[in-house]
Amino acid sequence: NTKNNHSFLITNELKQAIQENKTTESEYIAYLEENKYFPEENEVNNYLKQIEDSNNEVLEFTILTHGDCNFRCKYCYEHFKNIGMSHETENAILKFAEEKLSSGNYRFFRIAWFGGEPLLGYKTIQRLSLEFLELCKRFKIIYSSSITTNGFLLGAKKFEKLVKEYQVTNFQITLDGDCESHDSQRVLKNHKGSYTRILKNLHYMKDSNLSFLCTLRFNISKENYNHMESFLLNDGRYFRGDNRFCLLYHNIGNWGQGDRSKEDCVTIFKNDMSFGLSKKAIDLGYHLSLPNIVVHNSFGCYANRLNHYMFNVRGIVQACTVALYNNQNIFGNINTGLINKDKMRGWLLSVREDCKPCPFVLVCKSGFCPMAKHITKLSSTVICKNMQEKIRKNLALYVLSGSYEDILDVD
């Protein structure tokens, strides 16, 4: 039920009993009514308003702490410069955060640390985290923080400090298959491999008793596809029984050439390969991150939220972390205090009227990806087709992983 994200599995035995027994049928109808499975007046608009109201309680910052990366991955879209964030930019972000949080409009403050490689800007993470935590304490705001990192610099002490002192409790770390395929695609700046050290750091996370979530992301190319199962059958087993770790498969896309030469590339699949690998992971007992997110009505891109701000290392204000170099994705500079809110609103997408009869509307929200609409310029028909396929596949994975809340069966 996308109105309230409730779900249940009904057995064939109970379906048969409902047809044959009036009492069972009435109990089943009462269950559906209690959990809002029947149509309500003006329900699409009402629930879209609830989702919007919920989003409006959240202030989100994505912060690119450093302009460089210690990797040179063969599918990276970024251009690198060896610069860290200045104190001037840090202070401007803090001032902006204080202005926003003091307004009384927000219940939650969420930070996403990004890069380049964000741990190259570790001092910025340290300083801003402590200041953000103090602001949230002062204004009684609930704070949370995540980081997208290659994991190479995430040693034991740094990991502990991030979790314990800076409340960074959500990690995304990429492993592109087994050691051979990972080291081929995710190459260090000095051309050496990175897998062994990342795996060692992940083992320390696994062996700790700290509370965190870690998404292991696998970017799929034609070169590494046949190595994905090797990880599941070998090194991955160490993380399989730990609910803190979940897996995410994603086809590599044409995200841009960045600083790479034409030789430093991988081959892109035309068809989605993530679904089959995700099913294989479920069969082998792994947890997945995406199904529970994609079938939930809170699903959406941070770049399509009015209260989300991305700051690059120089303080430029943006929304999308992929379209970093497109002028449509630039809305000002925090150092000058000038943010073009009208341009930001024009960037955001709203739900179209012709989408409202669709059963997926509360999840899809007419495609929700501003980059696909404004920059890639995909048609509404293509966006709709892609989203329906994405939702249906993740709904299947949701069921296969047993993520539903209730099981309805005969006594």
mmCIF file of C-alpha atoms in Angstrom, residues 174-396:
data_model
loop_
_atom_site.group_PDB
_atom_site.id
_atom_site.type_symbol
_atom_site.label_atom_id
_atom_site.label_comp_id
_atom_site.label_asym_id
_atom_site.label_seq_id
_atom_site.Cartn_x
_atom_site.Cartn_y
_atom_site.Cartn_z
ATOM 1 C CA THR A 174 32.098 0.431 -3.408
ATOM 2 C CA LEU A 175 33.533 -3.009 -4.131
ATOM 3 C CA ASP A 176 33.386 -3.876 -7.828
ATOM 4 C CA GLY A 177 33.305 -7.648 -7.493
ATOM 5 C CA ASP A 178 36.284 -9.686 -6.330
ATOM 6 C CA CYS A 179 39.877 -8.498 -5.951
ATOM 7 C CA GLU A 180 40.784 -8.973 -9.624
ATOM 8 C CA SER A 181 37.828 -7.059 -11.072
ATOM 9 C CA HIS A 182 37.808 -4.354 -8.397
ATOM 10 C CA ASP A 183 41.502 -3.578 -8.829
ATOM 11 C CA SER A 184 41.001 -3.389 -12.570
ATOM 12 C CA GLN A 185 38.204 -0.787 -12.382
ATOM 13 C CA ARG A 186 38.856 1.103 -9.156
ATOM 14 C CA VAL A 187 42.486 2.039 -9.590
ATOM 15 C CA LEU A 188 44.473 4.151 -7.178
ATOM 16 C CA LYS A 189 45.964 7.414 -8.398
ATOM 17 C CA ASN A 190 49.354 5.659 -8.386
ATOM 18 C CA HIS A 191 47.859 2.869 -10.586
ATOM 19 C CA LYS A 192 47.959 0.272 -7.800
ATOM 20 C CA GLY A 193 45.046 -1.835 -6.531
ATOM 21 C CA SER A 194 42.834 -0.877 -3.601
ATOM 22 C CA TYR A 195 40.749 -3.973 -2.802
ATOM 23 C CA THR A 196 42.860 -5.594 -0.080
ATOM 24 C CA ARG A 197 43.058 -2.489 2.081
ATOM 25 C CA ILE A 198 39.355 -1.670 1.673
ATOM 26 C CA LEU A 199 38.407 -5.222 2.633
ATOM 27 C CA LYS A 200 40.631 -4.983 5.713
ATOM 28 C CA ASN A 201 38.857 -1.764 6.746
ATOM 29 C CA LEU A 202 35.465 -3.397 6.178
ATOM 30 C CA HIS A 203 36.517 -6.315 8.353
ATOM 31 C CA TYR A 204 37.280 -3.931 11.178
ATOM 32 C CA MET A 205 33.832 -2.371 10.801
ATOM 33 C CA LYS A 206 32.285 -5.832 10.878
ATOM 34 C CA ASP A 207 34.276 -6.865 13.964
ATOM 35 C CA SER A 208 33.267 -3.743 15.902
ATOM 36 C CA ASN A 209 30.190 -3.558 18.106
ATOM 37 C CA LEU A 210 29.311 -0.063 16.893
ATOM 38 C CA SER A 211 25.894 0.822 15.533
ATOM 39 C CA PHE A 212 26.003 1.823 11.855
ATOM 40 C CA LEU A 213 24.721 0.892 8.401
ATOM 41 C CA CYS A 214 27.038 0.121 5.495
ATOM 42 C CA THR A 215 25.915 -0.265 1.903
ATOM 43 C CA LEU A 216 28.361 -2.229 -0.221
ATOM 44 C CA ARG A 217 27.855 -0.889 -3.730
ATOM 45 C CA PHE A 218 28.748 -2.853 -6.848
ATOM 46 C CA ASN A 219 28.999 -0.949 -10.141
ATOM 47 C CA ILE A 220 28.442 -3.412 -12.976
ATOM 48 C CA SER A 221 30.319 -3.361 -16.277
ATOM 49 C CA LYS A 222 30.839 -6.045 -18.925
ATOM 50 C CA GLU A 223 34.381 -6.443 -17.629
ATOM 51 C CA ASN A 224 33.467 -7.228 -14.015
ATOM 52 C CA TYR A 225 30.057 -8.916 -14.352
ATOM 53 C CA ASN A 226 31.395 -12.474 -14.171
ATOM 54 C CA HIS A 227 33.349 -11.585 -11.006
ATOM 55 C CA MET A 228 30.322 -10.466 -8.994
ATOM 56 C CA GLU A 229 29.246 -13.941 -7.926
ATOM 57 C CA SER A 230 32.807 -14.718 -6.846
ATOM 58 C CA PHE A 231 32.537 -12.032 -4.157
ATOM 59 C CA LEU A 232 29.216 -13.457 -2.938
ATOM 60 C CA LEU A 233 30.646 -16.958 -2.676
ATOM 61 C CA ASN A 234 33.945 -15.965 -1.062
ATOM 62 C CA ASP A 235 34.899 -12.650 0.600
ATOM 63 C CA GLY A 236 31.304 -11.505 0.927
ATOM 64 C CA ARG A 237 30.349 -14.359 3.252
ATOM 65 C CA TYR A 238 32.043 -12.577 6.147
ATOM 66 C CA PHE A 239 29.346 -9.871 6.055
ATOM 67 C CA ARG A 240 26.335 -12.014 5.151
ATOM 68 C CA GLY A 241 24.825 -12.548 8.584
ATOM 69 C CA ASP A 242 25.317 -8.963 9.784
ATOM 70 C CA ASN A 243 22.236 -6.733 9.461
ATOM 71 C CA ARG A 244 24.486 -3.664 9.426
ATOM 72 C CA PHE A 245 25.677 -4.573 5.926
ATOM 73 C CA CYS A 246 23.554 -4.567 2.788
ATOM 74 C CA LEU A 247 24.315 -4.851 -0.911
ATOM 75 C CA LEU A 248 23.455 -2.539 -3.804
ATOM 76 C CA TYR A 249 23.943 -3.388 -7.482
ATOM 77 C CA HIS A 250 23.942 -0.677 -10.133
ATOM 78 C CA ASN A 251 24.702 -0.703 -13.837
ATOM 79 C CA ILE A 252 27.481 1.697 -14.788
ATOM 80 C CA GLY A 253 26.026 4.471 -16.926
ATOM 81 C CA ASN A 254 27.417 7.109 -19.227
ATOM 82 C CA TRP A 255 27.966 9.610 -16.422
ATOM 83 C CA GLY A 256 30.691 11.624 -18.188
ATOM 84 C CA GLN A 257 34.364 11.263 -19.076
ATOM 85 C CA GLY A 258 35.803 13.404 -16.285
ATOM 86 C CA ASP A 259 39.607 13.459 -16.252
ATOM 87 C CA ARG A 260 39.918 9.958 -17.726
ATOM 88 C CA SER A 261 41.639 9.171 -20.993
ATOM 89 C CA LYS A 262 39.707 7.243 -23.625
ATOM 90 C CA GLU A 263 41.702 4.153 -22.696
ATOM 91 C CA ASP A 264 40.599 4.333 -19.051
ATOM 92 C CA CYS A 265 37.051 3.143 -19.659
ATOM 93 C CA VAL A 266 34.762 0.182 -19.115
ATOM 94 C CA THR A 267 32.082 -1.301 -21.348
ATOM 95 C CA ILE A 268 28.500 -0.431 -20.450
ATOM 96 C CA PHE A 269 25.658 -2.954 -20.556
ATOM 97 C CA LYS A 270 22.573 -1.942 -22.527
ATOM 98 C CA ASN A 271 20.302 -4.103 -20.375
ATOM 99 C CA ASP A 272 19.846 -3.946 -16.612
ATOM 100 C CA MET A 273 22.098 -6.560 -14.999
ATOM 101 C CA SER A 274 21.441 -5.536 -11.403
ATOM 102 C CA PHE A 275 18.178 -7.450 -11.019
ATOM 103 C CA GLY A 276 19.654 -10.906 -11.634
ATOM 104 C CA LEU A 277 22.599 -10.241 -9.334
ATOM 105 C CA SER A 278 20.264 -8.923 -6.648
ATOM 106 C CA LYS A 279 18.159 -12.097 -6.835
ATOM 107 C CA LYS A 280 21.323 -14.187 -6.586
ATOM 108 C CA ALA A 281 22.392 -12.267 -3.489
ATOM 109 C CA ILE A 282 18.990 -12.861 -1.870
ATOM 110 C CA ASP A 283 19.189 -16.573 -2.663
ATOM 111 C CA LEU A 284 22.559 -16.697 -0.910
ATOM 112 C CA GLY A 285 21.235 -14.970 2.220
ATOM 113 C CA TYR A 286 22.428 -11.387 1.740
ATOM 114 C CA HIS A 287 20.528 -8.214 2.633
ATOM 115 C CA LEU A 288 19.777 -5.685 -0.112
ATOM 116 C CA SER A 289 19.409 -1.946 0.423
ATOM 117 C CA LEU A 290 17.351 -0.830 -2.564
ATOM 118 C CA PRO A 291 14.040 -2.776 -2.540
ATOM 119 C CA ASN A 292 12.789 -1.341 0.748
ATOM 120 C CA ILE A 293 13.676 2.175 -0.442
ATOM 121 C CA VAL A 294 12.251 2.060 -3.960
ATOM 122 C CA VAL A 295 8.803 0.735 -2.982
ATOM 123 C CA HIS A 296 8.421 3.286 -0.149
ATOM 124 C CA ASN A 297 6.532 6.530 -0.775
ATOM 125 C CA SER A 298 9.408 8.546 0.691
ATOM 126 C CA PHE A 299 11.505 7.418 -2.297
ATOM 127 C CA GLY A 300 12.959 10.367 -4.148
ATOM 128 C CA CYS A 301 16.145 12.053 -5.196
ATOM 129 C CA TYR A 302 17.780 14.566 -2.863
ATOM 130 C CA ALA A 303 18.288 16.777 -5.949
ATOM 131 C CA ASN A 304 14.502 17.157 -6.222
ATOM 132 C CA ARG A 305 13.939 18.509 -2.716
ATOM 133 C CA LEU A 306 13.609 22.222 -2.039
ATOM 134 C CA ASN A 307 15.351 21.976 1.342
ATOM 135 C CA HIS A 308 18.391 20.150 -0.022
ATOM 136 C CA TYR A 309 21.584 22.117 -0.694
ATOM 137 C CA MET A 310 24.823 20.777 -2.105
ATOM 138 C CA PHE A 311 28.025 22.745 -1.491
ATOM 139 C CA ASN A 312 31.138 21.972 -3.482
ATOM 140 C CA VAL A 313 34.631 22.565 -2.126
ATOM 141 C CA ARG A 314 34.568 26.205 -3.292
ATOM 142 C CA GLY A 315 31.116 26.883 -1.851
ATOM 143 C CA ILE A 316 29.156 26.732 -5.098
ATOM 144 C CA VAL A 317 25.536 25.801 -4.356
ATOM 145 C CA GLN A 318 24.113 22.938 -6.418
ATOM 146 C CA ALA A 319 21.522 20.163 -6.195
ATOM 147 C CA CYS A 320 22.758 17.146 -8.175
ATOM 148 C CA THR A 321 26.042 15.323 -7.477
ATOM 149 C CA VAL A 322 26.220 13.910 -11.015
ATOM 150 C CA ALA A 323 25.610 17.060 -13.100
ATOM 151 C CA LEU A 324 28.434 18.860 -11.315
ATOM 152 C CA TYR A 325 29.590 20.878 -14.314
ATOM 153 C CA ASN A 326 26.265 21.905 -15.838
ATOM 154 C CA ASN A 327 25.137 25.518 -15.388
ATOM 155 C CA GLN A 328 21.532 24.439 -14.878
ATOM 156 C CA ASN A 329 22.738 22.770 -11.668
ATOM 157 C CA ILE A 330 24.414 25.899 -10.230
ATOM 158 C CA PHE A 331 22.360 28.187 -7.988
ATOM 159 C CA GLY A 332 24.874 30.535 -6.378
ATOM 160 C CA ASN A 333 27.787 30.566 -3.942
ATOM 161 C CA ILE A 334 27.450 30.274 -0.186
ATOM 162 C CA ASN A 335 30.465 32.561 0.315
ATOM 163 C CA THR A 336 28.570 35.502 -1.164
ATOM 164 C CA GLY A 337 25.306 34.474 0.475
ATOM 165 C CA LEU A 338 23.543 34.649 -2.873
ATOM 166 C CA ILE A 339 21.342 31.655 -3.716
ATOM 167 C CA ASN A 340 18.943 31.886 -6.649
ATOM 168 C CA LYS A 341 15.868 30.303 -5.086
ATOM 169 C CA ASP A 342 13.743 30.963 -8.156
ATOM 170 C CA LYS A 343 16.194 29.001 -10.294
ATOM 171 C CA MET A 344 16.204 26.199 -7.701
ATOM 172 C CA ARG A 345 12.407 26.015 -7.766
ATOM 173 C CA GLY A 346 12.493 25.912 -11.553
ATOM 174 C CA TRP A 347 14.866 22.952 -11.353
ATOM 175 C CA LEU A 348 12.474 20.916 -9.189
ATOM 176 C CA LEU A 349 9.897 18.589 -10.715
ATOM 177 C CA SER A 350 6.295 18.270 -9.569
ATOM 178 C CA VAL A 351 3.768 15.483 -10.068
ATOM 179 C CA ARG A 352 1.887 15.823 -13.343
ATOM 180 C CA GLU A 353 -1.892 15.525 -13.387
ATOM 181 C CA ASP A 354 -1.814 12.759 -16.009
ATOM 182 C CA CYS A 355 0.332 10.666 -13.623
ATOM 183 C CA LYS A 356 -2.147 10.714 -10.742
ATOM 184 C CA PRO A 357 -4.262 7.728 -11.882
ATOM 185 C CA CYS A 358 -1.091 5.554 -11.955
ATOM 186 C CA PRO A 359 -0.778 3.055 -9.051
ATOM 187 C CA PHE A 360 2.920 4.000 -8.724
ATOM 188 C CA VAL A 361 2.416 7.749 -8.493
ATOM 189 C CA LEU A 362 3.191 8.107 -4.767
ATOM 190 C CA VAL A 363 6.533 6.347 -5.286
ATOM 191 C CA CYS A 364 7.527 7.629 -8.730
ATOM 192 C CA LYS A 365 6.229 11.210 -8.410
ATOM 193 C CA SER A 366 6.446 11.677 -12.205
ATOM 194 C CA GLY A 367 10.045 10.562 -12.412
ATOM 195 C CA PHE A 368 11.538 12.822 -9.687
ATOM 196 C CA CYS A 369 15.000 13.138 -11.359
ATOM 197 C CA PRO A 370 15.624 16.740 -12.472
ATOM 198 C CA MET A 371 18.803 15.796 -14.341
ATOM 199 C CA ALA A 372 16.923 13.269 -16.499
ATOM 200 C CA LYS A 373 14.375 15.923 -17.423
ATOM 201 C CA HIS A 374 16.449 19.112 -17.704
ATOM 202 C CA ILE A 375 19.901 17.907 -18.767
ATOM 203 C CA THR A 376 19.617 14.410 -20.249
ATOM 204 C CA LYS A 377 16.261 15.585 -21.657
ATOM 205 C CA LEU A 378 14.553 12.211 -21.560
ATOM 206 C CA SER A 379 10.929 12.253 -22.652
ATOM 207 C CA SER A 380 8.151 11.694 -20.123
ATOM 208 C CA THR A 381 7.336 8.420 -21.892
ATOM 209 C CA VAL A 382 10.872 7.095 -21.454
ATOM 210 C CA ILE A 383 11.045 8.256 -17.826
ATOM 211 C CA CYS A 384 7.710 6.562 -17.111
ATOM 212 C CA LYS A 385 8.790 3.292 -18.706
ATOM 213 C CA ASN A 386 12.099 3.285 -16.823
ATOM 214 C CA MET A 387 10.451 4.068 -13.495
ATOM 215 C CA GLN A 388 7.757 1.404 -13.862
ATOM 216 C CA GLU A 389 10.416 -1.183 -14.635
ATOM 217 C CA LYS A 390 12.513 -0.049 -11.663
ATOM 218 C CA ILE A 391 9.578 -0.187 -9.248
ATOM 219 C CA ARG A 392 8.305 -3.563 -10.485
ATOM 220 C CA LYS A 393 11.741 -5.157 -10.193
ATOM 221 C CA ASN A 394 12.302 -3.810 -6.713
ATOM 222 C CA LEU A 395 8.827 -4.880 -5.659
ATOM 223 C CA ALA A 396 9.758 -8.408 -6.764
#
